[in-house]
Coordinates of C-alpha atoms in Angstrom, one line a residue:
M1280 CA 202.7 -28.7 100.8
S1281 CA 205.8 -27.2 103.0
T1282 CA 209.0 -28.8 103.5
L1283 CA 208.1 -29.9 106.9
A1284 CA 204.9 -31.7 105.6
R1285 CA 206.8 -33.5 102.8
A1286 CA 209.3 -34.6 105.2
R1287 CA 206.5 -36.1 107.4
C1288 CA 205.1 -37.9 104.5
R1289 CA 208.4 -39.6 103.6
A1290 CA 209.0 -40.6 107.0
K1291 CA 205.6 -42.6 107.0
A1292 CA 206.3 -43.8 104.0
H1293 CA 209.7 -45.1 104.5
P1294 CA 209.8 -45.8 108.4
L1295 CA 212.9 -48.3 108.3
A1296 CA 215.0 -45.7 106.4
M1297 CA 214.3 -43.0 108.9
D1298 CA 215.0 -45.4 111.7
A1299 CA 218.4 -46.0 110.0
V1300 CA 219.1 -42.0 109.7
L1301 CA 218.5 -41.7 113.4
A1302 CA 220.6 -44.7 114.4
A1303 CA 223.2 -43.2 112.3
A1304 CA 222.8 -39.8 114.2
V1305 CA 222.8 -41.2 117.5
L1306 CA 225.9 -43.1 116.5
V1307 CA 227.8 -39.9 115.7
C1308 CA 226.4 -38.2 119.0
M1309 CA 227.9 -41.2 121.1
V1310 CA 231.2 -41.4 119.3
A1311 CA 231.7 -37.6 119.6
G1312 CA 230.9 -37.7 123.0
S1313 CA 233.4 -40.6 123.9
F1314 CA 236.3 -38.5 122.7
V1315 CA 235.2 -35.6 125.1
E1316 CA 236.3 -35.6 128.9
P1317 CA 235.2 -33.0 131.3
R1318 CA 238.0 -31.7 133.8
H1319 CA 236.3 -31.6 137.5
R1320 CA 238.9 -30.4 139.7
D1321 CA 240.5 -27.1 138.8
S1322 CA 238.6 -25.8 135.5
V1323 CA 235.6 -26.5 133.3
S1324 CA 237.2 -26.8 130.2
W1325 CA 237.0 -30.0 128.2
A1326 CA 240.0 -32.4 127.2
L1327 CA 239.9 -35.0 124.3
R1328 CA 240.5 -38.7 125.1
T1329 CA 240.6 -41.9 123.3
P1330 CA 237.7 -44.6 123.8
D1331 CA 238.7 -48.2 124.0
P1332 CA 237.8 -50.5 121.2
L1333 CA 235.1 -52.3 123.5
S1334 CA 233.3 -49.2 124.0
L1335 CA 233.3 -48.4 120.3
L1336 CA 231.8 -51.9 119.4
L1337 CA 229.5 -51.2 122.0
M1338 CA 228.3 -48.1 120.8
T1339 CA 227.8 -49.5 117.2
F1340 CA 225.9 -52.3 118.3
G1341 CA 223.6 -50.0 120.3
A1342 CA 223.0 -47.8 117.4
A1343 CA 222.5 -50.5 115.0
A1344 CA 219.8 -52.0 117.2
L1345 CA 217.7 -48.8 116.8
V1346 CA 217.1 -49.5 113.2
F1347 CA 214.6 -52.1 114.4
R1348 CA 213.0 -50.1 117.2
R1349 CA 209.6 -49.7 115.5
R1350 CA 209.4 -53.5 114.6
A1351 CA 210.5 -55.0 118.2
P1352 CA 210.8 -52.2 120.6
M1353 CA 210.8 -54.1 123.8
T1354 CA 213.7 -56.5 122.1
V1355 CA 215.8 -53.5 121.2
L1356 CA 215.3 -51.9 124.8
A1357 CA 216.4 -55.0 126.4
L1358 CA 219.6 -55.1 124.0
T1359 CA 220.5 -51.6 124.3
G1360 CA 219.9 -51.8 128.2
T1361 CA 222.4 -54.7 128.2
L1362 CA 224.9 -52.8 126.2
S1363 CA 224.8 -49.9 128.6
V1364 CA 225.1 -52.1 131.7
I1365 CA 228.1 -53.7 130.0
E1366 CA 229.6 -50.2 129.2
S1367 CA 229.0 -49.2 132.8
L1368 CA 230.9 -52.3 134.3
T1369 CA 233.7 -52.1 131.8
G1370 CA 234.0 -48.8 130.6
D1371 CA 236.9 -46.5 131.8
P1372 CA 236.7 -43.8 130.7
R1373 CA 232.8 -44.0 130.4
T1374 CA 231.1 -43.5 127.0
P1375 CA 227.6 -42.6 126.3
V1376 CA 226.4 -45.9 125.3
A1377 CA 223.1 -45.4 127.4
M1378 CA 222.1 -42.9 124.8
S1379 CA 220.8 -45.9 122.7
A1380 CA 218.7 -47.2 125.6
V1381 CA 217.2 -43.9 126.2
I1382 CA 216.0 -43.8 122.4
A1383 CA 214.8 -47.3 122.9
L1384 CA 212.7 -46.5 126.0
Y1385 CA 211.4 -43.5 124.5
T1386 CA 209.9 -45.9 121.5
V1387 CA 208.6 -48.3 124.0
A1388 CA 206.5 -45.6 125.9
S1389 CA 205.2 -44.1 122.6
T1390 CA 203.9 -47.4 121.3
T1391 CA 202.5 -49.1 124.4
D1392 CA 200.2 -48.0 127.3
R1393 CA 200.9 -45.9 130.3
P1394 CA 201.1 -48.8 132.9
T1395 CA 203.5 -50.7 130.8
T1396 CA 205.6 -47.2 130.4
W1397 CA 205.9 -46.7 134.1
R1398 CA 206.8 -50.6 134.7
V1399 CA 209.3 -50.6 131.9
G1400 CA 210.6 -47.0 132.6
L1401 CA 211.2 -48.0 136.4
L1402 CA 212.9 -51.1 135.7
T1403 CA 215.4 -49.3 133.0
M1404 CA 216.1 -46.5 135.3
T1405 CA 216.9 -48.7 138.3
V1406 CA 218.8 -51.2 136.4
L1407 CA 221.0 -48.7 134.6
T1408 CA 221.4 -46.4 137.2
G1409 CA 222.1 -49.1 139.9
A1410 CA 224.7 -50.8 137.6
A1411 CA 226.4 -47.5 137.3
M1412 CA 226.5 -46.4 140.9
A1413 CA 227.1 -50.0 142.4
A1414 CA 230.0 -51.4 140.1
G1415 CA 231.1 -48.7 137.7
P1416 CA 234.7 -47.1 138.0
L1417 CA 233.1 -43.7 139.1
P1418 CA 232.0 -42.8 142.6
W1419 CA 228.2 -43.7 143.2
Y1420 CA 227.4 -39.9 143.4
A1421 CA 229.1 -38.9 140.1
Q1422 CA 226.8 -36.6 137.8
E1423 CA 227.4 -39.3 135.0
N1424 CA 225.4 -41.7 137.2
L1425 CA 222.9 -39.0 138.1
G1426 CA 222.6 -38.3 134.2
I1427 CA 221.7 -41.9 133.2
F1428 CA 218.9 -41.4 136.0
A1429 CA 217.6 -38.3 134.3
W1430 CA 218.0 -39.1 130.7
T1431 CA 216.0 -42.6 131.0
G1432 CA 213.5 -40.5 133.0
I1433 CA 213.0 -38.1 130.3
G1434 CA 212.9 -40.6 127.6
A1435 CA 210.0 -42.5 129.3
T1436 CA 208.2 -39.0 130.0
A1437 CA 208.6 -37.8 126.5
G1438 CA 207.7 -41.0 124.7
D1439 CA 204.3 -41.2 127.0
A1440 CA 203.6 -37.6 126.1
V1441 CA 203.8 -38.3 122.5
R1442 CA 201.6 -41.4 122.8
S1443 CA 199.1 -39.4 124.7
R1444 CA 199.0 -36.9 122.0
R1445 CA 198.7 -39.2 119.4
A1446 CA 195.6 -40.7 121.4
F1447 CA 194.0 -37.4 121.9
V1448 CA 194.4 -36.4 118.0
Q1449 CA 192.8 -39.9 116.9
A1450 CA 189.9 -39.7 119.6
I1451 CA 189.1 -36.0 118.1
R1452 CA 189.4 -37.5 114.6
E1453 CA 187.1 -40.5 115.4
R1454 CA 184.5 -38.1 117.1
A1455 CA 184.5 -35.8 113.9
E1456 CA 184.0 -38.7 111.6
K1457 CA 181.4 -40.3 113.8
A1458 CA 179.7 -36.8 114.2
E1459 CA 179.8 -36.3 110.4
R1460 CA 178.1 -40.1 109.8
T1461 CA 175.7 -39.2 112.4
R1462 CA 174.8 -35.9 110.4
E1463 CA 174.5 -37.6 107.4
E1464 CA 172.3 -40.4 108.8
E1465 CA 170.0 -37.8 110.2
A1466 CA 169.8 -35.9 107.1
R1467 CA 168.8 -39.0 105.3
R1468 CA 166.3 -40.1 107.9
R1469 CA 164.9 -36.7 107.9
V1470 CA 164.6 -36.6 104.0
A1471 CA 162.8 -40.0 104.5
E1472 CA 160.4 -38.9 106.8
E1473 CA 159.4 -35.9 104.8
R1474 CA 159.2 -37.9 101.7
L1475 CA 156.6 -40.2 103.7
R1476 CA 154.7 -37.2 104.9
I1477 CA 154.3 -35.4 101.7
A1478 CA 153.4 -38.8 100.1
R1479 CA 150.8 -39.1 102.8
D1480 CA 149.6 -35.8 102.3
L1481 CA 149.2 -36.3 98.5
H1482 CA 147.5 -39.6 98.7
D1483 CA 144.8 -38.2 101.0
V1484 CA 144.1 -35.2 98.9
V1485 CA 144.1 -36.9 95.7
A1486 CA 142.3 -40.0 96.9
H1487 CA 139.4 -38.1 98.6
H1488 CA 138.7 -35.4 95.8
I1489 CA 139.1 -37.6 93.0
A1490 CA 136.6 -40.0 94.5
L1491 CA 134.1 -37.3 94.8
V1492 CA 134.8 -36.2 91.4
N1493 CA 134.0 -39.6 90.0
V1494 CA 130.8 -40.0 92.0
Q1495 CA 129.5 -36.7 91.0
A1496 CA 130.4 -37.1 87.4
G1497 CA 128.6 -40.6 87.5
V1498 CA 125.6 -38.8 88.8
A1499 CA 125.9 -36.0 86.4
A1500 CA 126.2 -38.6 83.5
H1501 CA 123.4 -40.9 84.7
V1502 CA 120.5 -37.9 85.2
M1503 CA 122.0 -35.5 82.2
D1504 CA 119.1 -36.2 79.9
K1505 CA 116.1 -36.5 82.3
R1506 CA 116.9 -34.2 85.2
P1507 CA 119.2 -31.5 84.0
D1508 CA 118.9 -29.6 87.1
Q1509 CA 120.3 -32.2 89.3
A1510 CA 123.3 -33.0 86.6
K1511 CA 124.2 -29.2 86.8
E1512 CA 124.1 -29.2 90.5
A1513 CA 126.4 -32.5 90.5
L1514 CA 128.9 -30.7 88.0
G1515 CA 129.1 -27.9 90.3
H1516 CA 129.9 -30.3 92.9
V1517 CA 132.7 -31.7 90.6
R1518 CA 134.0 -28.2 90.1
E1519 CA 134.3 -27.5 93.8
A1520 CA 135.9 -30.8 94.7
S1521 CA 138.3 -30.3 91.9
R1522 CA 139.0 -26.7 93.0
S1523 CA 139.6 -27.9 96.8
A1524 CA 142.1 -30.5 95.2
L1525 CA 144.1 -28.0 93.2
N1526 CA 144.4 -25.8 96.3
E1527 CA 145.4 -28.6 98.8
L1528 CA 147.8 -29.9 96.1
R1529 CA 149.5 -26.4 95.6
A1530 CA 149.6 -26.0 99.4
T1531 CA 151.5 -29.6 99.7
V1532 CA 153.8 -29.2 96.8
G1533 CA 154.5 -25.7 97.9
L1534 CA 156.8 -27.4 100.6
L1535 CA 159.2 -28.8 98.1
R1536 CA 159.9 -25.1 96.7
Q1537 CA 163.3 -23.7 97.1
S1538 CA 164.1 -20.8 99.1
D1539 CA 164.3 -18.6 95.9
D1540 CA 161.1 -20.4 94.3
P1541 CA 157.7 -17.8 94.5
E1542 CA 156.1 -17.7 97.9
A1543 CA 154.0 -20.8 98.8
P1544 CA 150.4 -20.7 99.9
T1545 CA 150.0 -19.5 103.3
E1546 CA 146.6 -21.1 103.9
P1547 CA 146.8 -23.0 107.2
A1548 CA 146.6 -26.9 107.2
P1549 CA 143.3 -28.4 107.5
G1550 CA 142.1 -29.3 111.0
L1551 CA 138.8 -30.8 112.9
D1552 CA 137.4 -27.0 112.6
R1553 CA 136.5 -27.9 108.9
L1554 CA 134.9 -31.4 109.7
D1555 CA 131.5 -29.9 108.6
E1556 CA 132.9 -29.0 105.4
L1557 CA 134.6 -32.3 104.9
T1558 CA 131.4 -34.2 105.7
G1559 CA 129.3 -31.9 103.9
T1560 CA 131.2 -32.9 100.6
F1561 CA 130.7 -36.6 101.2
R1562 CA 126.7 -35.8 101.7
N1563 CA 126.7 -34.1 98.4
A1564 CA 128.1 -37.3 96.7
G1565 CA 125.3 -39.1 98.3
L1566 CA 126.7 -40.6 101.4
H1567 CA 124.8 -40.5 104.5
I1568 CA 127.1 -39.6 107.5
E1569 CA 126.2 -39.0 111.2
V1570 CA 128.7 -37.0 113.1
A1571 CA 129.1 -37.0 117.1
R1572 CA 131.6 -34.9 118.7
A1573 CA 132.3 -34.7 122.7
D1574 CA 135.8 -33.2 122.6
Q1575 CA 134.8 -30.1 124.3
D1576 CA 136.5 -27.9 121.6
T1577 CA 139.6 -29.0 122.8
P1578 CA 142.5 -27.1 121.2
L1579 CA 144.4 -29.5 119.6
P1580 CA 148.4 -29.5 118.4
A1581 CA 148.8 -28.8 114.7
A1582 CA 150.2 -32.1 113.8
V1583 CA 147.3 -33.8 115.9
D1584 CA 144.5 -31.9 114.2
L1585 CA 145.9 -32.4 110.8
A1586 CA 146.2 -36.4 111.5
A1587 CA 142.6 -36.1 112.9
Y1588 CA 141.2 -34.7 109.9
R1589 CA 143.3 -36.7 107.3
I1590 CA 142.1 -40.2 109.3
I1591 CA 138.6 -39.1 109.0
Q1592 CA 139.0 -38.0 105.4
E1593 CA 140.6 -41.1 104.2
A1594 CA 138.1 -43.5 106.2
L1595 CA 135.1 -41.8 104.5
T1596 CA 136.7 -41.9 101.2
N1597 CA 137.3 -45.6 101.8
V1598 CA 133.6 -45.8 102.6
Q1599 CA 132.7 -44.1 99.5
K1600 CA 134.8 -46.3 97.5
H1601 CA 134.5 -49.9 99.2
A1602 CA 131.2 -49.9 101.3
G1603 CA 128.6 -50.0 98.6
P1604 CA 126.1 -47.4 97.4
K1605 CA 123.8 -47.3 100.3
A1606 CA 126.4 -47.6 102.9
K1607 CA 125.8 -45.2 106.1
A1608 CA 128.9 -43.9 108.1
E1609 CA 129.2 -42.7 111.7
V1610 CA 132.0 -40.2 112.7
S1611 CA 132.8 -39.8 116.3
V1612 CA 135.7 -37.5 118.0
V1613 CA 135.9 -37.9 121.7
R1614 CA 138.2 -36.5 124.3
V1615 CA 139.3 -39.2 126.6
G1616 CA 141.7 -38.2 129.0
P1617 CA 145.0 -37.1 127.5
N1618 CA 144.0 -38.7 124.3
I1619 CA 141.6 -37.7 121.5
E1620 CA 139.6 -40.6 120.0
I1621 CA 138.4 -40.8 116.2
T1622 CA 136.2 -43.5 115.2
V1623 CA 134.6 -44.0 111.6
L1624 CA 132.0 -46.8 111.4
D1625 CA 130.1 -47.9 108.2
D1626 CA 127.4 -50.7 107.7
G1627 CA 128.6 -51.6 104.0
S1628 CA 129.4 -54.9 102.5
G1629 CA 131.9 -53.7 100.2
E1630 CA 135.4 -54.9 99.7
R1631 CA 137.5 -55.6 102.8
A1632 CA 141.1 -54.6 103.8
D1633 CA 143.9 -57.1 103.4
E1634 CA 146.3 -58.0 106.2
H1635 CA 148.3 -54.7 105.3
G1636 CA 145.6 -52.3 105.7
N1637 CA 145.0 -52.0 102.3
H1638 CA 141.7 -52.2 100.3
D1639 CA 141.4 -54.4 97.4
G1640 CA 142.9 -52.5 94.4
G1641 CA 146.2 -51.9 95.7
G1642 CA 145.5 -48.6 97.6
H1643 CA 147.6 -47.2 100.6
G1644 CA 144.9 -45.3 102.7
L1645 CA 145.0 -47.3 105.6
L1646 CA 149.0 -47.8 105.6
G1647 CA 149.3 -43.7 105.3
M1648 CA 146.9 -43.8 108.3
R1649 CA 149.0 -46.0 110.4
E1650 CA 152.1 -44.2 109.6
R1651 CA 150.3 -40.7 110.7
V1652 CA 149.2 -42.3 113.9
T1653 CA 152.6 -44.2 114.7
A1654 CA 154.4 -40.5 114.0
L1655 CA 152.3 -39.2 116.8
R1656 CA 152.9 -42.1 119.2
G1657 CA 149.6 -43.2 119.2
T1658 CA 147.3 -46.5 118.3
L1659 CA 145.4 -47.5 115.2
T1660 CA 143.0 -50.0 115.1
T1661 CA 141.1 -51.1 111.7
G1662 CA 139.1 -54.2 110.7
P1663 CA 135.4 -55.4 109.9
R1664 CA 132.7 -55.1 112.2
Y1665 CA 130.9 -58.0 113.9
G1666 CA 128.1 -58.7 111.1
D1667 CA 128.9 -56.2 108.4
G1668 CA 130.8 -53.0 107.9
F1669 CA 134.1 -51.8 108.5
R1670 CA 135.6 -49.9 111.6
V1671 CA 138.4 -47.3 111.7
H1672 CA 139.7 -46.4 115.5
A1673 CA 142.6 -44.0 116.2
I1674 CA 144.0 -42.9 119.6
L1675 CA 146.0 -39.6 119.2
P1676 CA 147.9 -38.3 122.3
L1677 CA 147.4 -34.6 122.8
K1678 CA 151.4 -34.5 124.1
N1679 CA 154.2 -36.0 122.6
R1680 CA 155.5 -39.0 124.5
T1681 CA 158.5 -41.0 124.5
P1682 CA 158.7 -44.6 122.9
T1683 CA 158.0 -45.9 126.4
G1684 CA 154.8 -44.0 126.5
E1685 CA 155.7 -41.8 129.3
D1686 CA 155.7 -38.0 129.2
P1687 CA 159.0 -36.1 128.7
A1688 CA 158.7 -35.0 132.4

């Protein structure tokens, strides 16, 4: 740390001591100036003079008042200004008592606002200069009188400049701190959103494929002795489902790799172009599914395409697990204006979802659907159908919208 920086730290730590040092320095300057008198007539040399005791007393009081300039700036300015007026009316020869008033005016200007500085500065300049010109022993046009006017103006201007710079530096510091807090909050928000997204993907992949593996393994165990060919086919479906689960898990977990990790899989995320493949895995597990599409092969944004696929996947997985062994499912994908609508119906009588969208057993399937749809500014409706069965209906906008539902344009 440099010498100047250490001095600033000491000044901030002991302001009263620094003001006492400043007051002593001002007193020395005033006393030294009171012993010098310029010759105005024939030369520009300087002569020595002896100030009267009253002037020395006024200078001492003015300098002593500066010790408390930070605690009571207005009071100190009023006191030093009064002492300067008294000196202007009685001092002959004149002594520079007004120097203490200039320092006090600087303190007021540096610690208050600009309107206060204007009012107090004009009042101080008017009173001190007016008293010196009107009632002092020197002519009104004497340079000492004009010097009082100039020095008080300089004190007020310098104090206002210091205050403005201090406010500017403080504003920059606050903006930097706010920007840092905003960056940290944005980073935490992004981490939370990414964590939720990965959790949804993992849940969708694991729930779908493990449900299929469970069903096919049960079929294989049931027909192993009597129909080994069917059991072998079921085990083939188990192998295929497990392989798909591993591939999708590898692709999802690959997002968590660091930059120096091995390259993650480049297989594109699933979408509605794989809907036939998805429903085929459920049909192989024994679920009867009817699919109707009226989306005119609309090209979907990647996020919407993935969300539509995952919603159908999760809804059919819930049908497989909760709707009963003889349930039938209907899947429809329809383009309606600027939206794509996904509907999955079943006629089963299995377990129903609770008020939070979770089926009995503590799953989070419908909750994950709702998070996906909400992230795309869409709407999701789930609930029992009239009579029996369950309905999942999602509306996904093809374009991103603002929270008010309007296009960015």
